[in-house]
């Protein structure tokens, strides 16, 4: 019998893993419980994703060329989206997940992956293989599937991780509303992604307004300590934006969790985790789409080398390669989140820091192209000096009225 891989979850991470495995001729089954409802998401994707995964840019609703950051006191930093060497391809892509995920899923099927509409509810990993049970969404019956290896690409609540006996990860909550605006009201938002900082909107992350094809998506994210306030935080954002949302029509309210920490290991005997199931969302930005795709691809590449001996020791080459390549970036962004969103004074400093042209270039190089080259020493010294001045201004001699004293 040819070897077979079961992937649980056919969203961005699972579909990319399936496309990669099928590219190497490996028999692949995708199990997905939800084929109709879109994944709740802001849908901001870096251009690197389109380039690296050969995705048509026709899937993009809008190309954002300005990022506007609004501090708790209302200071604004309006930042053009441009890296060190600006090109016409410098932008943040805004997609609707129903369109984007649908494309990847269809590509996986076209390449020969089998897609089953079913919900995983049992998993046994033994010496000779994996046995999964699922409820078929078409007739409600319990079915069984056998595979050599399972890849858990089933999101922040990952049933695969739970059935493997792993602890749940700490999770943030994000709520978003899609609001159709009259064309004249939409004009203000169309090429701009706005990030709002402040305790009333998000005590420890941020809230956003992202323009889509026919609507504005506004939302808030907040960590485990404040998740009970999430609905109120979204109401506060809507109140703040009320004049600009006048005449708007609510299309959809959606909410979901984001993992706030990676699993200790990403691979086990006959099992691997990718994307949110592995906890690979980056801090500060809450970005997870690109990372789910990238981890899905890498997991599949490593797995293809060890299908004959899928032991934890072999499959953990995926862990090693991942952290070798991205470990510094994850550590940096986790530190930046603690530093920049720690309290409202820090949020003011963070906003001022984003006015610094060197910070802007570094941020967009790393976001758009996923490269993190250290800045030259002189630039680093200048950035550090500017940040220190901003810290002093906001703590010792506050320049702007702060809500938090
Ligand atoms: C409100 C919100 C806004 C966000 N905004 C952004 C953004 O702008 N940019 C960005 O990069 N990231 C954003 N993220 C994060 C991003 O959505 C995730 O990181 C990304 O979707 C992870 O992809 P994934 O494939 O790992 O998991 P998911 O996209 O969560 O997919 C998991 C899949 O597994 C399926 N599944 C779950 N359980 C089972 C089961 N038992 N059986 C079968 N299938 C199952 C689910 O139906 C789902 O399709 C946001 C998240 C939220 C909640």
Short mmCIF file of C-alpha atoms and ligand atoms in Angstrom, two decimals:
data_model
loop_
_atom_site.label_atom_id
_atom_site.label_comp_id
_atom_site.label_asym_id
_atom_site.label_seq_id
_atom_site.Cartn_x
_atom_site.Cartn_y
_atom_site.Cartn_z
CA UNK A 1 0.00 0.00 0.00
CA UNK A 2 1.33 3.49 -0.78
CA UNK A 3 1.95 5.65 2.24
CA UNK A 4 -0.82 8.03 3.11
CA UNK A 5 -0.93 11.29 5.07
CA UNK A 6 -4.05 12.53 6.84
CA UNK A 7 -4.29 16.30 7.27
CA UNK A 8 -6.91 17.54 9.72
CA UNK A 9 -8.06 21.03 8.71
CA UNK A 10 -8.16 22.29 5.12
CA UNK A 11 -7.63 25.99 5.74
CA UNK A 12 -4.42 27.83 4.75
CA UNK A 13 -1.98 25.60 6.68
CA UNK A 14 -3.59 22.26 5.84
CA UNK A 15 -4.23 23.09 2.18
CA UNK A 16 -0.62 24.25 1.71
CA UNK A 17 0.71 21.07 3.32
CA UNK A 18 -1.54 19.03 0.99
CA UNK A 19 -0.39 20.94 -2.11
CA UNK A 20 3.25 20.37 -1.11
CA UNK A 21 2.75 16.64 -0.43
CA UNK A 22 0.86 16.12 -3.68
CA UNK A 23 3.69 17.94 -5.49
CA UNK A 24 5.85 15.01 -4.36
CA UNK A 25 3.24 12.43 -5.35
CA UNK A 26 2.31 11.46 -1.77
CA UNK A 27 -1.22 10.20 -1.16
CA UNK A 28 -2.99 12.84 0.90
CA UNK A 29 -6.39 13.10 2.56
CA UNK A 30 -7.75 16.41 3.88
CA UNK A 31 -10.41 16.22 6.59
CA UNK A 32 -12.34 19.48 7.07
CA UNK A 33 -15.45 20.04 9.18
CA UNK A 34 -16.41 23.47 7.84
CA UNK A 35 -16.53 23.98 4.09
CA UNK A 36 -18.97 26.87 3.97
CA UNK A 37 -18.43 29.42 6.74
CA UNK A 38 -15.38 31.69 6.27
CA UNK A 39 -12.62 31.56 8.85
CA UNK A 40 -12.94 34.70 11.03
CA UNK A 41 -9.91 36.79 10.07
CA UNK A 42 -8.66 40.29 9.21
CA UNK A 43 -7.24 38.81 6.02
CA UNK A 44 -4.04 40.91 5.87
CA UNK A 45 -1.45 38.92 3.89
CA UNK A 46 2.13 39.91 2.99
CA UNK A 47 3.05 40.03 -0.73
CA UNK A 48 5.68 37.34 -0.01
CA UNK A 49 2.84 34.81 0.30
CA UNK A 50 1.67 35.44 -3.26
CA UNK A 51 5.20 35.23 -4.64
CA UNK A 52 6.42 32.21 -2.67
CA UNK A 53 3.27 30.13 -3.09
CA UNK A 54 2.49 31.21 -6.65
CA UNK A 55 -0.92 32.61 -5.78
CA UNK A 56 -2.66 34.89 -8.29
CA UNK A 57 -2.91 38.50 -7.11
CA UNK A 58 -6.43 38.54 -8.55
CA UNK A 59 -7.47 37.11 -5.17
CA UNK A 60 -6.56 40.42 -3.52
CA UNK A 61 -9.50 42.67 -2.58
CA UNK A 62 -7.39 45.75 -1.97
CA UNK A 63 -3.73 46.64 -1.85
CA UNK A 64 -3.07 48.72 1.22
CA UNK A 65 -0.27 51.24 0.73
CA UNK A 66 -0.62 53.23 3.95
CA UNK A 67 -0.63 51.96 7.53
CA UNK A 68 -2.05 54.40 10.03
CA UNK A 69 -1.34 53.89 13.71
CA UNK A 70 -3.49 55.78 16.23
CA UNK A 71 -2.19 56.04 19.79
CA UNK A 72 -4.38 56.12 22.94
CA UNK A 73 -4.20 59.93 23.04
CA UNK A 74 -5.01 60.22 19.35
CA UNK A 75 -1.49 60.82 18.00
CA UNK A 76 -1.26 59.40 14.50
CA UNK A 77 1.61 57.91 12.55
CA UNK A 78 0.72 57.53 8.88
CA UNK A 79 3.28 55.24 7.36
CA UNK A 80 3.72 54.48 3.65
CA UNK A 81 4.11 50.75 3.06
CA UNK A 82 7.63 50.65 1.61
CA UNK A 83 10.75 48.62 2.28
CA UNK A 84 14.41 49.64 1.99
CA UNK A 85 14.21 49.49 -1.80
CA UNK A 86 10.68 50.65 -2.61
CA UNK A 87 8.95 48.96 -5.53
CA UNK A 88 5.45 48.99 -6.98
CA UNK A 89 4.94 45.64 -5.25
CA UNK A 90 5.12 47.18 -1.78
CA UNK A 91 1.70 46.71 -0.19
CA UNK A 92 -0.28 44.74 2.33
CA UNK A 93 -2.78 42.47 0.56
CA UNK A 94 -6.32 42.41 1.92
CA UNK A 95 -8.17 39.18 1.17
CA UNK A 96 -11.45 37.59 2.19
CA UNK A 97 -10.73 34.20 3.66
CA UNK A 98 -13.62 32.51 1.88
CA UNK A 99 -11.93 33.45 -1.40
CA UNK A 100 -8.32 32.81 -0.38
CA UNK A 101 -8.90 29.51 1.46
CA UNK A 102 -11.24 28.33 -1.29
CA UNK A 103 -8.51 28.82 -3.87
CA UNK A 104 -5.91 26.86 -1.87
CA UNK A 105 -8.33 24.05 -1.11
CA UNK A 106 -9.30 23.76 -4.75
CA UNK A 107 -5.65 23.72 -5.79
CA UNK A 108 -4.98 20.88 -3.33
CA UNK A 109 -7.86 18.89 -4.85
CA UNK A 110 -6.73 19.64 -8.41
CA UNK A 111 -3.32 18.25 -7.48
CA UNK A 112 -4.98 15.04 -6.29
CA UNK A 113 -5.67 15.44 -2.57
CA UNK A 114 -8.90 13.82 -1.41
CA UNK A 115 -11.13 16.21 0.57
CA UNK A 116 -13.51 14.72 3.14
CA UNK A 117 -16.20 16.85 4.74
CA UNK A 118 -16.04 15.51 8.27
CA UNK A 119 -15.17 16.33 11.87
CA UNK A 120 -12.31 14.53 13.57
CA UNK A 121 -13.36 13.10 16.93
CA UNK A 122 -10.90 10.32 17.67
CA UNK A 123 -7.24 9.60 17.01
CA UNK A 124 -5.02 6.65 17.87
CA UNK A 125 -1.35 6.66 17.00
CA UNK A 126 0.21 3.20 17.10
CA UNK A 127 3.47 1.56 16.08
CA UNK A 128 2.20 0.73 12.60
CA UNK A 129 0.05 3.75 11.79
CA UNK A 130 -2.64 6.25 12.65
CA UNK A 131 -6.35 5.47 13.04
CA UNK A 132 -8.70 8.45 13.00
CA UNK A 133 -12.44 8.52 13.47
CA UNK A 134 -14.61 11.31 12.18
CA UNK A 135 -18.27 12.24 11.83
CA UNK A 136 -19.24 12.61 8.20
CA UNK A 137 -20.93 16.00 7.70
CA UNK A 138 -23.04 14.66 4.84
CA UNK A 139 -24.79 11.79 6.65
CA UNK A 140 -23.69 12.21 10.29
CA UNK A 141 -22.21 8.71 10.41
CA UNK A 142 -19.03 7.75 12.21
CA UNK A 143 -16.26 6.75 9.82
CA UNK A 144 -12.70 5.53 10.21
CA UNK A 145 -9.62 6.39 8.22
CA UNK A 146 -6.15 4.85 8.37
CA UNK A 147 -2.96 6.74 7.53
CA UNK A 148 0.76 6.55 8.13
CA UNK A 149 1.09 10.05 9.55
CA UNK A 150 -1.32 12.77 10.71
CA UNK A 151 -0.75 16.50 10.32
CA UNK A 152 -2.81 18.66 12.67
CA UNK A 153 -3.71 21.86 10.81
CA UNK A 154 -6.90 22.33 12.77
CA UNK A 155 -6.43 25.75 14.30
CA UNK A 156 -6.24 27.38 17.71
CA UNK A 157 -8.36 24.73 19.49
CA UNK A 158 -6.58 21.90 17.62
CA UNK A 159 -8.46 18.64 18.31
CA UNK A 160 -5.41 16.82 16.91
CA UNK A 161 -3.14 18.35 19.57
CA UNK A 162 -5.73 17.56 22.27
CA UNK A 163 -6.10 13.95 21.11
CA UNK A 164 -2.30 13.64 21.13
CA UNK A 165 -2.48 14.58 24.81
CA UNK A 166 -0.89 18.03 24.48
CA UNK A 167 -1.84 20.89 26.81
CA UNK A 168 -4.09 23.68 25.45
CA UNK A 169 -2.19 26.83 24.47
CA UNK A 170 -2.98 30.23 25.98
CA UNK A 171 -5.27 31.99 23.52
CA UNK A 172 -6.20 35.53 22.57
CA UNK A 173 -9.71 36.31 21.34
CA UNK A 174 -10.44 38.41 18.27
CA UNK A 175 -13.87 39.73 17.20
CA UNK A 176 -14.53 41.41 13.92
CA UNK A 177 -17.51 42.98 12.13
CA UNK A 178 -17.78 43.35 8.37
CA UNK A 179 -19.60 46.59 7.60
CA UNK A 180 -20.67 47.62 4.09
CA UNK A 181 -20.21 51.39 3.80
CA UNK A 182 -21.59 53.83 1.25
CA UNK A 183 -18.93 54.49 -1.45
CA UNK A 184 -18.12 58.01 -0.21
CA UNK A 185 -17.55 56.72 3.35
CA UNK A 186 -15.42 53.82 2.05
CA UNK A 187 -13.12 56.23 0.18
CA UNK A 188 -11.32 57.25 3.39
CA UNK A 189 -10.36 53.64 4.14
CA UNK A 190 -9.73 52.13 0.74
CA UNK A 191 -5.92 52.08 0.62
CA UNK A 192 -5.27 52.39 4.35
CA UNK A 193 -5.05 49.84 7.16
CA UNK A 194 -5.62 51.52 10.52
CA UNK A 195 -4.39 50.13 13.82
CA UNK A 196 -5.79 51.63 17.03
CA UNK A 197 -3.94 51.31 20.35
CA UNK A 198 -5.39 51.96 23.78
CA UNK A 199 -6.72 50.27 26.88
CA UNK A 200 -10.35 50.98 25.93
CA UNK A 201 -9.94 49.19 22.60
CA UNK A 202 -7.41 46.50 23.47
CA UNK A 203 -5.45 46.45 26.74
CA UNK A 204 -2.70 44.19 25.41
CA UNK A 205 -2.97 43.88 21.60
CA UNK A 206 -4.65 46.20 19.13
CA UNK A 207 -7.82 46.92 17.21
CA UNK A 208 -8.06 47.49 13.48
CA UNK A 209 -9.98 48.77 10.46
CA UNK A 210 -9.09 46.92 7.26
CA UNK A 211 -10.64 47.72 3.86
CA UNK A 212 -12.05 44.85 1.80
CA UNK A 213 -13.67 44.56 -1.60
CA UNK A 214 -17.14 45.74 -0.57
CA UNK A 215 -16.82 46.45 3.13
CA UNK A 216 -14.69 47.61 6.03
CA UNK A 217 -13.61 44.98 8.56
CA UNK A 218 -13.24 46.40 12.05
CA UNK A 219 -12.11 44.28 14.95
CA UNK A 220 -10.29 43.93 18.23
CA UNK A 221 -7.89 41.34 19.61
CA UNK A 222 -7.14 40.82 23.27
CA UNK A 223 -5.12 38.36 25.35
CA UNK A 224 -6.43 35.72 27.81
CA UNK A 225 -6.52 38.17 30.76
CA UNK A 226 -9.13 40.38 29.04
CA UNK A 227 -11.05 38.00 26.79
CA UNK A 228 -14.28 38.45 28.80
CA UNK A 229 -14.27 42.14 27.83
CA UNK A 230 -13.87 41.43 24.12
CA UNK A 231 -17.45 42.37 23.13
CA UNK A 232 -17.26 45.60 25.10
CA UNK A 233 -13.91 46.48 23.48
CA UNK A 234 -15.49 46.07 20.04
CA UNK A 235 -18.42 48.29 21.12
CA UNK A 236 -15.89 50.93 22.24
CA UNK A 237 -14.23 50.80 18.82
CA UNK A 238 -17.59 51.16 17.08
CA UNK A 239 -18.45 54.14 19.27
CA UNK A 240 -15.13 55.75 18.48
CA UNK A 241 -15.68 55.28 14.74
CA UNK A 242 -19.45 55.94 14.80
CA UNK A 243 -19.43 59.11 12.63
CA UNK A 244 -17.34 57.32 10.00
CA UNK A 245 -19.56 54.24 10.00
CA UNK A 246 -22.80 56.19 9.51
CA UNK A 247 -25.00 54.61 6.84
CA UNK A 248 -23.09 51.32 7.18
CA UNK A 249 -24.77 47.91 7.06
CA UNK A 250 -23.57 45.00 9.19
CA UNK A 251 -22.76 42.04 6.96
CA UNK A 252 -21.22 39.66 9.45
CA UNK A 253 -19.93 39.44 13.02
CA UNK A 254 -17.25 36.81 13.51
CA UNK A 255 -14.99 35.76 16.37
CA UNK A 256 -12.29 33.19 17.01
CA UNK A 257 -9.19 32.49 19.07
CA UNK A 258 -5.51 32.93 18.26
CA UNK A 259 -2.77 30.95 20.03
CA UNK A 260 -0.40 33.11 22.05
CA UNK A 261 2.44 30.62 22.37
CA UNK A 262 3.93 27.78 20.32
CA UNK A 263 3.70 24.15 21.44
CA UNK A 264 6.96 22.91 23.00
CA UNK A 265 7.37 20.45 20.13
CA UNK A 266 5.89 20.61 16.63
CA UNK A 267 6.40 16.93 15.75
CA UNK A 268 5.85 13.55 17.46
CA UNK A 269 5.80 9.88 16.46
CA UNK A 270 3.69 9.83 13.27
CA UNK A 271 2.26 13.30 13.97
CA UNK A 272 3.05 16.93 13.17
CA UNK A 273 1.37 20.25 13.94
CA UNK A 274 1.31 23.32 11.70
CA UNK A 275 -0.07 26.87 11.82
CA UNK A 276 -2.32 27.83 14.72
CA UNK A 277 -2.48 24.21 15.90
CA UNK A 278 1.27 24.50 16.57
CA UNK A 279 0.84 28.03 18.02
CA UNK A 280 2.83 29.73 15.24
CA UNK A 281 1.07 33.11 15.21
CA UNK A 282 3.56 35.95 15.63
CA UNK A 283 3.20 38.38 18.50
CA UNK A 284 2.78 42.15 18.06
CA UNK A 285 0.92 41.69 14.75
CA UNK A 286 -1.11 38.52 15.41
CA UNK A 287 -0.13 37.44 11.91
CA UNK A 288 -0.82 33.77 11.22
CA UNK A 289 -1.80 33.19 7.58
CA UNK A 290 1.69 33.30 6.09
CA UNK A 291 3.11 31.29 9.01
CA UNK A 292 0.46 28.59 8.68
CA UNK A 293 1.28 28.25 4.98
CA UNK A 294 5.03 28.30 5.56
CA UNK A 295 4.87 25.73 8.36
CA UNK A 296 2.50 23.54 6.31
CA UNK A 297 5.02 23.58 3.48
CA UNK A 298 8.04 22.89 5.68
CA UNK A 299 6.32 20.11 7.63
CA UNK A 300 5.36 18.42 4.34
CA UNK A 301 8.90 18.74 2.96
CA UNK A 302 10.46 17.20 6.07
CA UNK A 303 7.82 14.47 6.23
CA UNK A 304 8.47 13.46 2.63
CA UNK A 305 12.02 12.50 3.65
CA UNK A 306 10.93 10.28 6.54
CA UNK A 307 7.73 8.60 5.40
CA UNK A 308 9.41 5.22 5.89
CA UNK A 309 10.44 6.05 9.46
CA UNK A 310 8.16 8.83 10.79
CA UNK A 311 9.52 8.81 14.36
CA UNK A 312 9.51 11.88 16.58
CA UNK A 313 13.30 12.04 16.30
CA UNK A 314 13.17 12.20 12.50
CA UNK A 315 10.15 14.46 12.17
CA UNK A 316 11.64 16.94 14.65
CA UNK A 317 13.93 18.08 11.89
CA UNK A 318 10.88 20.22 11.11
CA UNK A 319 11.12 21.82 14.60
CA UNK A 320 14.85 22.37 14.20
CA UNK A 321 14.59 23.98 10.77
CA UNK A 322 11.67 26.15 11.81
CA UNK A 323 13.27 27.61 14.92
CA UNK A 324 16.66 27.95 13.21
CA UNK A 325 15.05 30.10 10.57
CA UNK A 326 12.42 32.02 12.52
CA UNK A 327 13.29 31.67 16.23
CA UNK A 328 14.93 35.10 16.51
CA UNK A 329 12.00 36.78 14.83
CA UNK A 330 9.44 35.14 17.15
CA UNK A 331 11.48 36.10 20.22
CA UNK A 332 11.89 39.68 18.96
CA UNK A 333 8.16 40.12 18.20
CA UNK A 334 7.14 38.63 21.55
CA UNK A 335 9.43 41.13 23.31
CA UNK A 336 8.13 43.96 21.13
CA UNK A 337 4.52 43.14 22.06
CA UNK A 338 5.32 43.19 25.79
CA UNK A 339 7.28 46.42 25.41
CA UNK A 340 5.03 48.27 22.97
CA UNK A 341 1.57 47.30 24.26
CA UNK A 342 2.43 47.04 27.97
CA UNK A 343 0.51 50.20 29.02
CA UNK A 344 -0.80 53.37 27.39
CA UNK A 345 2.44 55.31 27.81
CA UNK A 346 4.31 52.55 26.02
CA UNK A 347 1.67 52.58 23.29
CA UNK A 348 2.43 56.29 22.81
CA UNK A 349 6.14 55.49 22.56
CA UNK A 350 5.36 52.66 20.12
CA UNK A 351 3.36 55.06 17.91
CA UNK A 352 6.17 57.62 17.94
CA UNK A 353 8.68 54.90 17.14
CA UNK A 354 6.64 54.08 14.03
CA UNK A 355 7.25 57.62 12.77
CA UNK A 356 10.96 56.85 12.52
CA UNK A 357 11.80 56.18 8.82
CA UNK A 358 14.40 53.52 9.70
CA UNK A 359 11.89 51.66 11.89
CA UNK A 360 9.37 51.89 9.05
CA UNK A 361 11.77 50.41 6.51
CA UNK A 362 12.84 47.58 8.81
CA UNK A 363 9.23 46.79 9.75
CA UNK A 364 8.08 46.57 6.15
CA UNK A 365 11.15 44.64 4.97
CA UNK A 366 10.42 42.03 7.60
CA UNK A 367 6.63 42.02 7.09
CA UNK A 368 6.43 42.16 3.30
CA UNK A 369 9.46 40.09 2.38
CA UNK A 370 10.00 38.09 5.58
CA UNK A 371 13.64 39.08 5.79
CA UNK A 372 15.12 40.43 8.99
CA UNK A 373 18.53 41.87 8.18
CA UNK A 374 20.06 43.80 11.11
CA UNK A 375 20.29 47.55 10.46
CA UNK A 376 23.77 49.13 10.24
CA UNK A 377 25.20 50.22 13.60
CA UNK A 378 24.74 53.94 12.96
CA UNK A 379 21.06 53.36 12.17
CA UNK A 380 20.62 51.18 15.28
CA UNK A 381 22.21 53.86 17.46
CA UNK A 382 19.95 56.53 15.99
CA UNK A 383 16.83 54.40 16.49
CA UNK A 384 17.81 53.63 20.09
CA UNK A 385 18.42 57.32 20.79
CA UNK A 386 15.04 58.29 19.28
CA UNK A 387 13.25 55.63 21.33
CA UNK A 388 14.97 56.73 24.55
CA UNK A 389 13.94 60.33 23.90
CA UNK A 390 10.39 59.20 23.27
CA UNK A 391 10.38 57.14 26.51
CA UNK A 392 11.55 60.16 28.49
CA UNK A 393 9.02 62.46 26.82
CA UNK A 394 6.12 60.16 27.54
CA UNK A 395 7.05 59.21 31.12
CA UNK A 396 8.81 62.25 32.55
CA UNK A 397 7.41 65.12 30.55
CA UNK A 398 4.23 63.81 28.88
CA UNK A 399 3.68 65.77 25.70
CA UNK A 400 0.15 64.59 25.14
CA UNK A 401 -2.68 64.03 27.61
CA UNK A 402 -2.72 60.35 28.52
CA UNK A 403 -5.78 58.51 29.79
CA UNK A 404 -3.66 56.40 32.12
CA UNK A 405 -1.76 58.37 34.78
C1 LIG B 1 -10.47 37.76 14.05
C2 LIG B 1 -9.11 37.30 13.56
C3 LIG B 1 -8.37 38.15 12.73
C4 LIG B 1 -7.15 37.71 12.19
N1 LIG B 1 -6.49 38.52 11.30
C5 LIG B 1 -5.37 38.06 10.69
C6 LIG B 1 -4.75 38.84 9.66
O1 LIG B 1 -5.22 39.91 9.29
N2 LIG B 1 -3.62 38.33 9.07
C7 LIG B 1 -3.08 37.14 9.46
O2 LIG B 1 -2.04 36.73 8.90
N3 LIG B 1 -3.65 36.39 10.43
C8 LIG B 1 -4.79 36.81 11.04
N4 LIG B 1 -5.40 36.02 11.98
C9 LIG B 1 -4.81 34.71 12.30
C10 LIG B 1 -5.14 33.72 11.18
O3 LIG B 1 -6.52 33.70 10.94
C11 LIG B 1 -4.67 32.32 11.58
O4 LIG B 1 -3.36 32.39 12.09
C12 LIG B 1 -4.68 31.36 10.40
O5 LIG B 1 -5.99 31.21 9.87
C13 LIG B 1 -4.16 29.98 10.82
O6 LIG B 1 -4.35 29.07 9.78
P1 LIG B 1 -4.43 27.51 10.09
O7 LIG B 1 -4.57 26.84 8.76
O8 LIG B 1 -3.34 27.11 10.99
O9 LIG B 1 -5.76 27.33 10.96
P2 LIG B 1 -7.24 27.81 10.70
O10 LIG B 1 -7.32 28.82 9.64
O11 LIG B 1 -7.83 28.13 12.02
O12 LIG B 1 -7.96 26.50 10.12
C14 LIG B 1 -8.17 25.36 10.89
C15 LIG B 1 -9.14 24.48 10.12
O13 LIG B 1 -9.32 23.26 10.83
C16 LIG B 1 -10.70 22.91 10.77
N5 LIG B 1 -11.01 22.05 11.91
C17 LIG B 1 -11.00 22.37 13.23
N6 LIG B 1 -11.37 21.32 13.97
C18 LIG B 1 -11.62 20.30 13.11
C19 LIG B 1 -12.05 18.95 13.27
N7 LIG B 1 -12.32 18.42 14.48
N8 LIG B 1 -12.19 18.18 12.17
C20 LIG B 1 -11.95 18.68 10.93
N9 LIG B 1 -11.54 19.96 10.72
C21 LIG B 1 -11.38 20.75 11.79
C22 LIG B 1 -11.41 24.26 10.84
O14 LIG B 1 -12.75 24.18 10.35
C23 LIG B 1 -10.51 25.12 9.97
O15 LIG B 1 -10.90 25.13 8.62
C24 LIG B 1 -6.61 36.43 12.55
C25 LIG B 1 -7.33 35.60 13.43
C26 LIG B 1 -8.57 36.03 13.93
C27 LIG B 1 -9.34 35.12 14.84
#
